[in-house]
Coordinates of C-alpha atoms in Angstrom, one line a residue:
X322 CA 9.4 27.3 -23.4
X323 CA 7.3 23.7 -23.9
X324 CA 9.4 21.0 -22.6
X325 CA 10.1 17.8 -24.8
X326 CA 9.2 14.6 -22.8
X327 CA 11.5 11.4 -23.2
X328 CA 11.3 7.9 -21.9
X329 CA 13.1 7.2 -19.0
X330 CA 13.4 3.4 -17.5
X331 CA 9.7 2.8 -19.6
X332 CA 8.4 5.8 -18.2
X333 CA 8.2 9.9 -19.3
X334 CA 9.9 12.3 -16.8
X335 CA 11.6 15.3 -18.0
X336 CA 12.2 17.2 -20.8
X337 CA 15.4 15.2 -21.7
X338 CA 18.2 13.2 -20.5
X339 CA 20.3 16.2 -20.1
X340 CA 17.8 18.0 -18.5
X341 CA 16.8 15.1 -16.5
X342 CA 20.3 14.4 -15.2
X343 CA 20.4 18.4 -14.2
X344 CA 17.0 18.2 -12.2
X345 CA 18.6 15.4 -10.2
X346 CA 21.5 16.9 -9.6
X347 CA 19.9 19.6 -8.4
X348 CA 17.7 17.5 -6.4
X349 CA 15.0 18.7 -3.7
X350 CA 14.4 22.2 -4.6
X351 CA 14.1 21.9 -8.1
X352 CA 11.8 19.1 -7.8
X353 CA 9.7 21.3 -5.1
X354 CA 9.2 24.0 -7.6
X355 CA 8.0 21.9 -10.3
X356 CA 5.6 20.6 -8.1
X357 CA 4.9 24.1 -6.3
X358 CA 4.7 25.4 -10.5
X359 CA 1.9 22.1 -11.4
X360 CA -0.1 23.3 -8.6
X361 CA -0.3 20.2 -6.7
X362 CA 1.8 21.7 -3.6
X363 CA -1.1 21.6 -1.2
X364 CA -0.6 22.1 2.3
X365 CA -4.0 22.7 3.8
X366 CA -6.6 20.1 4.6
X367 CA -9.7 19.4 2.8
X368 CA -12.4 19.2 4.3
X369 CA -16.4 19.7 2.3
X370 CA -14.2 20.8 -0.7
X371 CA -12.8 24.1 1.1
X372 CA -8.8 24.0 2.2
X373 CA -8.6 24.4 6.0
X374 CA -5.6 25.0 8.8
X375 CA -6.6 23.4 11.8
X376 CA -8.6 25.2 14.2
X377 CA -5.6 25.8 16.8
X378 CA -3.0 26.8 14.3
X379 CA -0.7 24.0 15.0
X380 CA 1.4 22.7 12.3
X381 CA 3.4 19.4 11.4
X382 CA 6.8 19.1 9.6
X383 CA 7.0 17.2 6.8
X384 CA 10.9 16.2 6.2
X385 CA 12.5 14.6 3.1
X386 CA 13.8 11.5 4.7
X387 CA 16.8 11.5 2.2
X388 CA 18.0 14.9 3.9
X389 CA 16.0 15.7 6.4
X390 CA 15.0 19.0 5.0
X391 CA 11.5 20.4 6.0
X392 CA 9.9 20.2 2.5
X393 CA 6.2 21.9 4.1
X394 CA 4.3 22.5 6.8
X395 CA 0.8 20.9 7.3
X396 CA -2.0 21.4 9.7
X397 CA -2.0 19.3 12.7
X398 CA -5.4 18.2 13.2
X399 CA -7.6 16.6 15.8
X400 CA -11.4 15.3 16.6
X401 CA -12.7 19.1 15.6
X402 CA -11.7 18.9 12.1
X403 CA -12.6 15.1 11.7
X404 CA -15.9 15.4 13.4
X405 CA -16.6 18.2 10.9
X406 CA -15.0 16.2 7.8
X407 CA -17.7 13.1 8.9
X408 CA -20.4 15.8 8.6
X409 CA -19.4 16.8 5.0
X410 CA -19.0 13.6 4.0
X411 CA -22.6 12.6 5.7
X412 CA -24.2 15.5 3.9
X413 CA -22.5 14.6 0.5
X414 CA -23.2 11.1 0.9
X415 CA -27.2 11.3 0.2
X416 CA -26.6 13.0 -3.2
X417 CA -23.2 11.1 -4.1
X418 CA -24.9 7.7 -3.5
X419 CA -27.6 8.3 -5.3
X420 CA -26.1 9.5 -8.7
X421 CA -25.9 7.0 -11.6
X422 CA -22.9 4.2 -11.6
X423 CA -22.4 5.6 -14.9
X424 CA -22.1 9.2 -13.7
X425 CA -19.4 8.4 -11.1
X426 CA -17.9 6.1 -13.1
X427 CA -17.2 9.0 -15.4
X428 CA -16.0 11.1 -12.4
X429 CA -13.7 8.5 -11.2
X430 CA -12.5 8.0 -14.8
X431 CA -11.6 11.7 -15.2
X432 CA -9.3 11.6 -11.8
X433 CA -7.5 8.6 -13.2
X434 CA -6.6 10.6 -16.7
X435 CA -5.6 13.7 -14.1
X436 CA -3.4 11.1 -12.1
X437 CA -1.7 9.9 -15.0
X438 CA -1.4 13.4 -16.6
X439 CA 0.5 14.5 -13.8
X440 CA 2.8 11.2 -12.9
X441 CA 5.4 12.9 -13.2
X442 CA 4.9 15.8 -10.4
X443 CA 2.7 13.1 -7.7
X444 CA 6.1 10.9 -8.4
X445 CA 8.1 13.3 -7.5
X446 CA 6.1 13.9 -4.4
X447 CA 6.5 10.4 -3.2
X448 CA 10.2 10.5 -3.3
X449 CA 10.7 14.0 -1.5
X450 CA 8.2 13.0 1.5
X451 CA 9.1 8.8 1.5
X452 CA 12.0 8.4 0.0
X453 CA 11.7 5.4 -2.5
X454 CA 13.4 6.0 -6.1
X455 CA 12.0 7.8 -9.0
X456 CA 11.5 4.5 -10.8
X457 CA 9.8 3.1 -8.0
X458 CA 7.8 6.2 -7.1
X459 CA 6.5 6.4 -10.8
X460 CA 5.6 3.0 -10.7
X461 CA 3.4 3.8 -7.7
X462 CA 1.8 6.4 -9.1
X463 CA 0.9 4.3 -12.7
X464 CA -0.2 1.1 -9.6
X465 CA -2.4 3.7 -8.0
X466 CA -4.0 5.0 -10.8
X467 CA -4.7 1.6 -11.9
X468 CA -7.6 1.3 -8.7
X469 CA -9.2 4.3 -10.1
X470 CA -8.9 3.0 -13.7
X471 CA -10.2 -0.4 -12.4
X472 CA -12.9 0.8 -10.3
X473 CA -13.9 2.9 -12.4
X474 CA -15.1 0.4 -14.7
X475 CA -16.0 -1.8 -11.6
X476 CA -19.1 0.7 -10.5
X477 CA -20.7 -0.2 -13.4
X478 CA -21.2 -3.9 -12.6
X479 CA -22.1 -4.0 -8.7
X480 CA -25.2 -6.8 -9.7
X481 CA -27.9 -7.7 -7.2
X482 CA -30.0 -11.2 -7.9
X483 CA -33.9 -12.5 -8.4
X484 CA -33.9 -15.7 -5.9
X485 CA -36.7 -18.0 -6.8
X486 CA -39.7 -17.5 -4.4
X487 CA -40.5 -20.8 -2.4
X488 CA -44.8 -19.0 -3.1
X489 CA -46.3 -17.9 -6.6
X490 CA -47.2 -14.3 -5.1
X491 CA -43.9 -13.4 -4.2
X492 CA -40.7 -12.2 -5.6
X493 CA -37.2 -12.5 -3.9
X494 CA -34.6 -9.6 -4.8
X495 CA -31.3 -8.9 -3.3
X496 CA -30.2 -5.6 -3.6
X497 CA -26.5 -4.5 -3.3
X498 CA -26.1 -0.8 -1.1
X499 CA -23.0 1.4 -0.6
X500 CA -22.4 1.1 3.3
X501 CA -21.7 4.6 3.8
X502 CA -19.7 7.0 5.3
X503 CA -15.9 5.3 5.4
X504 CA -13.1 6.4 7.8
X505 CA -9.8 5.7 5.5
X506 CA -6.9 5.4 8.1
X507 CA -3.6 4.8 5.4
X508 CA 0.2 4.2 6.0
X509 CA 3.5 6.2 4.6
X510 CA 5.2 3.1 2.7
X511 CA 2.5 4.1 -0.5
X512 CA 1.0 7.4 0.1
X513 CA -0.9 7.2 -3.3
X514 CA -1.9 3.6 -3.8
X515 CA -3.2 3.2 -0.4
X516 CA -6.0 5.8 -0.5
X517 CA -6.5 5.0 -4.4
X518 CA -6.9 1.3 -3.4
X519 CA -9.6 2.3 -0.6
X520 CA -11.4 5.5 -1.8
X521 CA -11.5 4.1 -5.4
X522 CA -14.0 1.1 -4.9
X523 CA -15.6 3.4 -2.0
X524 CA -16.9 6.0 -4.5
X525 CA -17.4 4.0 -7.3
X526 CA -19.9 2.3 -4.3
X527 CA -21.8 5.5 -3.5
X528 CA -19.8 5.9 -0.2
X529 CA -18.0 9.0 0.7
X530 CA -14.3 8.9 2.6
X531 CA -12.6 11.3 5.4
X532 CA -9.2 10.0 4.8
X533 CA -6.7 9.6 7.3
X534 CA -2.9 9.9 5.6
X535 CA 0.2 9.5 7.6
X536 CA 1.8 12.2 9.4
X537 CA 5.2 11.7 7.4
X538 CA 3.7 11.6 3.8
X539 CA 0.5 14.0 4.1
X540 CA 1.6 15.9 0.7
X541 CA 0.9 12.7 -1.7
X542 CA -2.6 12.8 -0.3
X543 CA -3.5 16.1 -0.5
X544 CA -2.6 16.1 -4.1
X545 CA -4.1 13.4 -4.9
X546 CA -7.4 15.1 -3.1
X547 CA -7.0 17.6 -5.4
X548 CA -7.3 16.1 -8.6
X549 CA -10.2 14.5 -7.9
X550 CA -12.0 17.9 -7.0
X551 CA -10.6 19.0 -10.6
X552 CA -12.4 15.6 -12.0
X553 CA -15.4 16.8 -10.5
X554 CA -15.8 14.2 -7.6
X555 CA -18.3 16.9 -5.8
X556 CA -16.5 18.6 -2.0
X557 CA -17.7 16.3 0.4
X558 CA -16.8 13.3 -1.0
X559 CA -13.5 12.8 -0.8
X560 CA -11.8 14.5 2.8
X561 CA -9.0 14.6 4.3
X562 CA -7.5 15.1 7.5
X563 CA -4.2 14.8 9.4
X564 CA -2.0 15.0 12.2
X565 CA -3.2 14.0 16.2
X566 CA -3.7 10.2 15.0
X567 CA -5.3 9.5 18.3
X568 CA -7.6 12.1 17.8
X569 CA -8.5 11.4 14.8
X570 CA -8.8 8.0 15.3
X571 CA -11.3 7.9 18.1
X572 CA -13.3 10.7 16.5
X573 CA -13.6 7.8 13.1
X574 CA -14.7 5.6 15.6
X575 CA -16.9 6.7 18.0
X576 CA -19.2 8.3 15.2
X577 CA -22.1 6.5 14.6
X578 CA -22.3 8.6 10.9
X579 CA -19.1 6.4 9.9
X580 CA -19.7 3.0 9.1
X581 CA -17.2 1.3 8.1
X582 CA -13.3 1.7 8.9
X583 CA -10.4 0.2 6.8
X584 CA -6.8 0.8 7.6
X585 CA -3.5 -0.7 6.3
X586 CA -0.5 -0.6 9.2
X587 CA 0.3 -2.5 12.3
X588 CA -1.2 -5.4 13.4
X589 CA -1.4 -3.9 16.7
X590 CA -2.7 -0.5 15.5
X591 CA -5.1 -2.7 13.3
X592 CA -6.2 -4.5 16.6
X593 CA -7.1 -1.2 18.3
X594 CA -9.3 0.3 15.6
X595 CA -11.1 -3.0 15.1
X596 CA -11.7 -3.0 19.3
X597 CA -13.0 0.5 18.9
X598 CA -15.2 -0.4 16.3
X599 CA -17.2 -2.6 18.2
X600 CA -19.0 0.0 20.3
X601 CA -20.6 1.3 17.2
X602 CA -20.9 -2.2 14.7
X603 CA -18.8 -0.7 12.2
X604 CA -17.6 -3.1 9.0
X605 CA -13.7 -3.1 9.2
X606 CA -11.1 -3.8 6.8
X607 CA -7.8 -4.4 7.9
X608 CA -4.6 -5.0 5.9
X609 CA -2.0 -5.5 8.7
X610 CA 1.9 -7.1 8.8
X611 CA 3.5 -9.5 7.5
X612 CA 6.2 -12.0 8.0
X613 CA 6.7 -12.9 4.5
X614 CA 8.4 -16.3 3.6
X615 CA 10.2 -17.0 0.2
X616 CA 10.9 -20.8 -0.1
X617 CA 13.4 -21.6 -3.0
X618 CA 13.4 -25.2 -3.6
X619 CA 16.3 -27.4 -4.5
X620 CA 14.4 -27.6 -7.9
X621 CA 14.0 -24.2 -8.3
X622 CA 16.1 -21.9 -11.7
X623 CA 18.6 -19.9 -9.8
X624 CA 18.4 -16.8 -11.6
X625 CA 14.7 -16.7 -11.6
X626 CA 15.0 -17.5 -7.6
X627 CA 17.8 -15.1 -7.1
X628 CA 15.7 -12.0 -9.5
X629 CA 12.2 -12.6 -7.7
X630 CA 13.8 -12.8 -4.0
X631 CA 15.9 -9.3 -4.9
X632 CA 12.4 -7.6 -5.9
X633 CA 10.7 -9.1 -2.7
X634 CA 13.2 -8.3 -0.7
X635 CA 14.4 -4.6 -1.3
X636 CA 11.4 -2.6 -3.1
X637 CA 10.5 -0.1 -1.2
X638 CA 14.4 -0.5 1.0
X639 CA 12.4 -3.7 2.6
X640 CA 9.9 -1.6 4.2
X641 CA 6.4 -3.2 2.7
X642 CA 4.3 -6.0 4.1
X643 CA 4.8 -8.3 1.4
X644 CA 8.2 -8.1 1.4
X645 CA 10.2 -11.9 1.8
X646 CA 10.6 -11.4 5.6
X647 CA 12.9 -14.6 5.3
X648 CA 14.2 -16.5 2.6
X649 CA 14.3 -19.8 3.0
X650 CA 16.6 -22.2 1.4
X651 CA 16.7 -25.7 0.7
X652 CA 20.4 -27.4 2.0
X653 CA 21.0 -28.5 -1.7
X654 CA 21.7 -25.9 -2.9
X655 CA 22.1 -23.1 0.1
X656 CA 25.1 -22.5 -0.9
X657 CA 25.0 -21.8 -4.8
X658 CA 22.2 -19.4 -3.9
X659 CA 23.5 -17.5 -1.2
X660 CA 26.8 -16.7 -3.1
X661 CA 24.5 -15.4 -6.5
X662 CA 22.1 -13.6 -4.2
X663 CA 24.9 -11.9 -2.6
X664 CA 26.4 -11.1 -5.9
X665 CA 22.8 -9.7 -7.0
X666 CA 22.4 -7.9 -3.6
X667 CA 25.8 -6.0 -4.2
X668 CA 24.1 -4.2 -7.4
X669 CA 21.7 -2.7 -5.0
X670 CA 22.8 1.1 -5.6
X671 CA 22.1 3.0 -2.2
X672 CA 21.3 6.6 -2.4
X673 CA 18.7 9.6 -2.8
X674 CA 16.0 8.6 -4.9
X675 CA 15.9 11.6 -7.4
X676 CA 19.6 10.5 -8.5
X677 CA 19.0 8.4 -11.5
X678 CA 20.3 5.1 -11.1
X679 CA 19.5 4.8 -7.4
X680 CA 17.6 1.6 -6.5
X681 CA 17.2 2.0 -2.7
X682 CA 16.3 4.8 -1.0
X683 CA 16.2 5.9 2.9
X684 CA 15.0 4.3 5.7
X685 CA 11.1 6.7 6.7
X686 CA 12.6 7.8 10.0
X687 CA 15.7 7.2 12.9
X688 CA 13.1 4.7 14.6
X689 CA 13.1 2.3 11.9
X690 CA 16.9 2.3 11.6
X691 CA 16.8 1.7 15.0
X692 CA 14.8 -1.3 14.8
X693 CA 16.9 -3.1 11.7
X694 CA 19.9 -2.4 13.7
X695 CA 18.2 -3.8 17.0
X696 CA 16.8 -7.5 14.8
X697 CA 20.5 -7.7 12.9
X698 CA 22.3 -7.3 16.5
X699 CA 19.9 -9.9 18.1
X700 CA 20.3 -12.4 15.1
X701 CA 24.3 -12.2 15.0
X702 CA 24.2 -12.4 19.4
X703 CA 22.2 -15.9 18.5
X704 CA 24.9 -17.3 16.1
X705 CA 24.0 -15.6 12.6
X706 CA 26.4 -14.8 9.9
X707 CA 26.7 -11.4 8.4
X708 CA 27.5 -11.9 4.7
X709 CA 26.8 -8.5 3.5
X710 CA 26.1 -5.1 4.9
X711 CA 24.9 -5.4 8.5
X712 CA 25.7 -1.3 9.2
X713 CA 24.1 2.1 8.7
X714 CA 25.7 3.4 5.4
X715 CA 27.9 6.3 4.4
X716 CA 25.6 8.8 3.4
X717 CA 24.6 8.5 7.0
X718 CA 21.0 10.1 7.7
X719 CA 18.2 7.2 7.3
X720 CA 20.4 5.4 5.1
X721 CA 21.1 1.7 5.9
X722 CA 23.3 -0.9 3.9
X723 CA 21.4 -3.4 2.1
X724 CA 22.2 -6.4 4.2
X725 CA 22.2 -10.2 4.1
X726 CA 22.4 -12.0 7.1
X727 CA 22.6 -16.3 7.1
X728 CA 22.3 -19.0 9.0
X729 CA 19.1 -17.3 10.4
X730 CA 17.0 -19.9 12.9
X731 CA 13.6 -19.7 14.8
X732 CA 14.6 -18.1 17.6
X733 CA 16.0 -15.2 16.2
X734 CA 13.8 -12.0 16.0
X735 CA 15.0 -11.8 11.8
X736 CA 12.7 -15.0 11.7
X737 CA 9.7 -14.8 14.5
X738 CA 9.3 -10.8 13.5
X739 CA 8.7 -8.4 10.1
X740 CA 12.3 -6.4 9.9
X741 CA 10.6 -3.8 7.6
X742 CA 13.8 -2.5 6.5
X743 CA 16.5 -3.8 3.6
X744 CA 17.8 -7.4 5.8
X745 CA 17.3 -10.3 4.1
X746 CA 17.5 -13.7 6.5
X747 CA 18.5 -16.5 4.4
X748 CA 17.2 -19.9 6.7
X749 CA 18.6 -22.9 5.3
X750 CA 15.8 -26.6 5.4
X751 CA 15.8 -30.0 4.6
X752 CA 12.7 -31.3 3.2
X753 CA 9.0 -29.8 1.7
X754 CA 7.5 -30.2 5.3
X755 CA 10.1 -28.7 7.1
X756 CA 10.0 -25.2 4.5
X757 CA 5.8 -25.5 5.1
X758 CA 6.0 -26.1 8.7
X759 CA 8.8 -22.7 9.1
X760 CA 6.8 -20.9 6.6
X761 CA 3.6 -21.2 8.6
X762 CA 5.2 -20.7 12.0
X763 CA 3.9 -17.3 12.6
X764 CA 0.7 -15.9 13.6
X765 CA 1.0 -13.6 10.3
X766 CA -0.3 -14.6 7.1
X767 CA -0.3 -11.5 4.2
X768 CA 1.9 -12.7 1.4
X769 CA 4.6 -16.5 0.7
X770 CA 6.3 -17.0 -2.4
X771 CA 8.0 -20.2 -3.8
X772 CA 10.5 -20.7 -6.3
X773 CA 10.2 -24.1 -8.1
X774 CA 10.1 -25.8 -11.5
X775 CA 7.5 -28.5 -10.2
X776 CA 4.2 -28.0 -10.9
X777 CA 2.8 -30.3 -8.5
X778 CA 5.2 -29.2 -5.7
X779 CA 3.9 -25.2 -6.6
X780 CA 0.1 -26.8 -6.3
X781 CA 1.3 -28.3 -3.0
X782 CA 2.7 -25.6 -1.4
X783 CA 0.8 -22.9 -2.5
X784 CA -2.5 -24.7 -0.9
X785 CA -0.8 -25.7 2.4
X786 CA 0.5 -22.0 2.8
X787 CA -1.4 -20.3 5.5
X788 CA -1.5 -16.9 3.4
X789 CA -3.7 -14.6 1.5
X790 CA -1.1 -14.5 -1.5
X791 CA 1.2 -16.7 -3.0
X792 CA 3.6 -15.8 -5.8
X793 CA 5.1 -18.8 -7.4
X794 CA 8.7 -18.0 -9.0
X795 CA 7.4 -14.4 -9.5
X796 CA 9.0 -11.8 -6.4
X797 CA 6.2 -8.8 -7.4
X798 CA 2.4 -10.1 -7.5
X799 CA 0.2 -7.6 -6.1
X800 CA -2.3 -6.0 -8.9
X801 CA -5.4 -4.1 -9.1
X802 CA -7.6 -7.0 -10.8
X803 CA -6.8 -9.7 -8.0
X804 CA -8.1 -9.4 -4.3
X805 CA -5.2 -8.5 -1.8
X806 CA -5.5 -8.9 2.0
X807 CA -4.2 -12.0 4.6
X808 CA -5.7 -14.2 7.2
X809 CA -4.8 -14.9 10.7
X810 CA -3.7 -11.7 12.5
X811 CA -2.7 -9.8 9.1
X812 CA -6.1 -8.6 8.6
X813 CA -9.6 -9.0 7.2
X814 CA -11.4 -8.5 3.9
X815 CA -9.5 -7.7 0.6
X816 CA -8.5 -4.9 -1.3
X817 CA -8.5 -4.3 -5.4
X818 CA -10.2 -6.8 -8.0
X819 CA -14.4 -7.3 -8.0
X820 CA -13.8 -8.8 -4.5
X821 CA -12.7 -5.4 -3.2
X822 CA -15.8 -3.7 -3.8
X823 CA -17.9 -5.8 -1.5
X824 CA -16.2 -4.3 1.3
X825 CA -18.0 -1.0 0.6
X826 CA -21.6 -3.0 0.2
X827 CA -24.4 -3.7 2.3
X828 CA -26.6 -6.9 1.1
X829 CA -30.6 -6.1 1.1
X830 CA -33.2 -8.3 0.8
X831 CA -36.4 -7.5 -0.6
X832 CA -39.8 -9.8 -0.3
X833 CA -42.1 -8.3 -2.2
X834 CA -45.4 -10.2 -1.2
X835 CA -49.2 -10.4 -2.0
X836 CA -48.8 -10.1 -6.3
X837 CA -51.4 -11.9 -7.0
X838 CA -54.3 -10.1 -9.1
X839 CA -57.3 -9.3 -7.0

């Protein structure tokens, strides 16, 4: 019997509110059955358009972080499978890059349409293997799909130049051409969007790609790749290998056929990839760790600042590179803001992401919880106060209470490093100059947030902050139409927007001489 669709939180999910609740109460097995019935539960790697197991038969178990249950097993691949994937991408590059921009655009648009058609199943898959609430997962699917739509359009706008020549018998041309085979290494916190943000512009430019998704969240990547094949993106243009990260990474770095590496993840790993790319002089894009300050000035609208800070901090359980890692509050409103912020955080509902109303899911694994505990213990041992939360959640597993810590200072790990969890440190400051100094006191430079009613101050502070992204009176700033990326040790290059296309293009200068008639 065909199911009717209804809106839930502004998006479509299941057939009715009643069936939605019943589905979510039966939770993971029902969700997995729906994904399996859609044909999107893929458990093999993709090389040259063929679904394959690892050559030695080794497997990786993919777990649901909310329950600890095994969702599926996927191949544990290594250098041999990656080498074959590179060869496939290299062979396909010659034909894919020669298609017209309109032809590539059409295939990408078809992929976008299929992602949207299957957004419910993809969202369920993200929640199952990553843990984020279903509403957030649906948001990620729409966000991830937006990159494919945007870059399908940008494929037709790769323009060159004609430069006025210094001599009358010459014509100087500038062409933009695809860089070649791309190795893309993506993280677990956005298992769809971090792939589409890289693969979309790569394919639009005429490149082919070998993707290595996180071993924690490979199923979303495989489902997306299957939809790409269905959309008409040719076999070999998009390959997926997962498993032994050092072996896969080394194969991508050593290959002379791979001309670009794009990576989202930790700064430490990014440095290794940058170093490893030197031997073959690859083009490199790195979106690395952050330590985002969220500055709340005395003249801020408290309600706007609380709402924006809450969104910037607790989205995805605090597991994003642009999460507000330090909330700097001016002394004049420190107590008022802290009180309002704690009240708002108390409304965060922790639970399995498949349960309606959940706004914070689990952390990805036990190591993530232990890191959060280490940071909180370090802060309290140095004089900070936990005013809300501060413990593992009673749900067990990898759930952690939404936490607010007051009177944090520069000597604490919560100030110096990225906690990557649902912990909001409150740091008092006196002057605008103090806030800017504290905000910039880090090697990271990805995202920053400012809350103020003063337009002159918003300009001054935005320009003074050493960050690639700045949100003013807004906590959610990522969009496909704007450039995303950091400065200092938060990375190189930009993703999204028209600027993201340049990362996958080489500029070629052509001088045409002897044009006089003889």
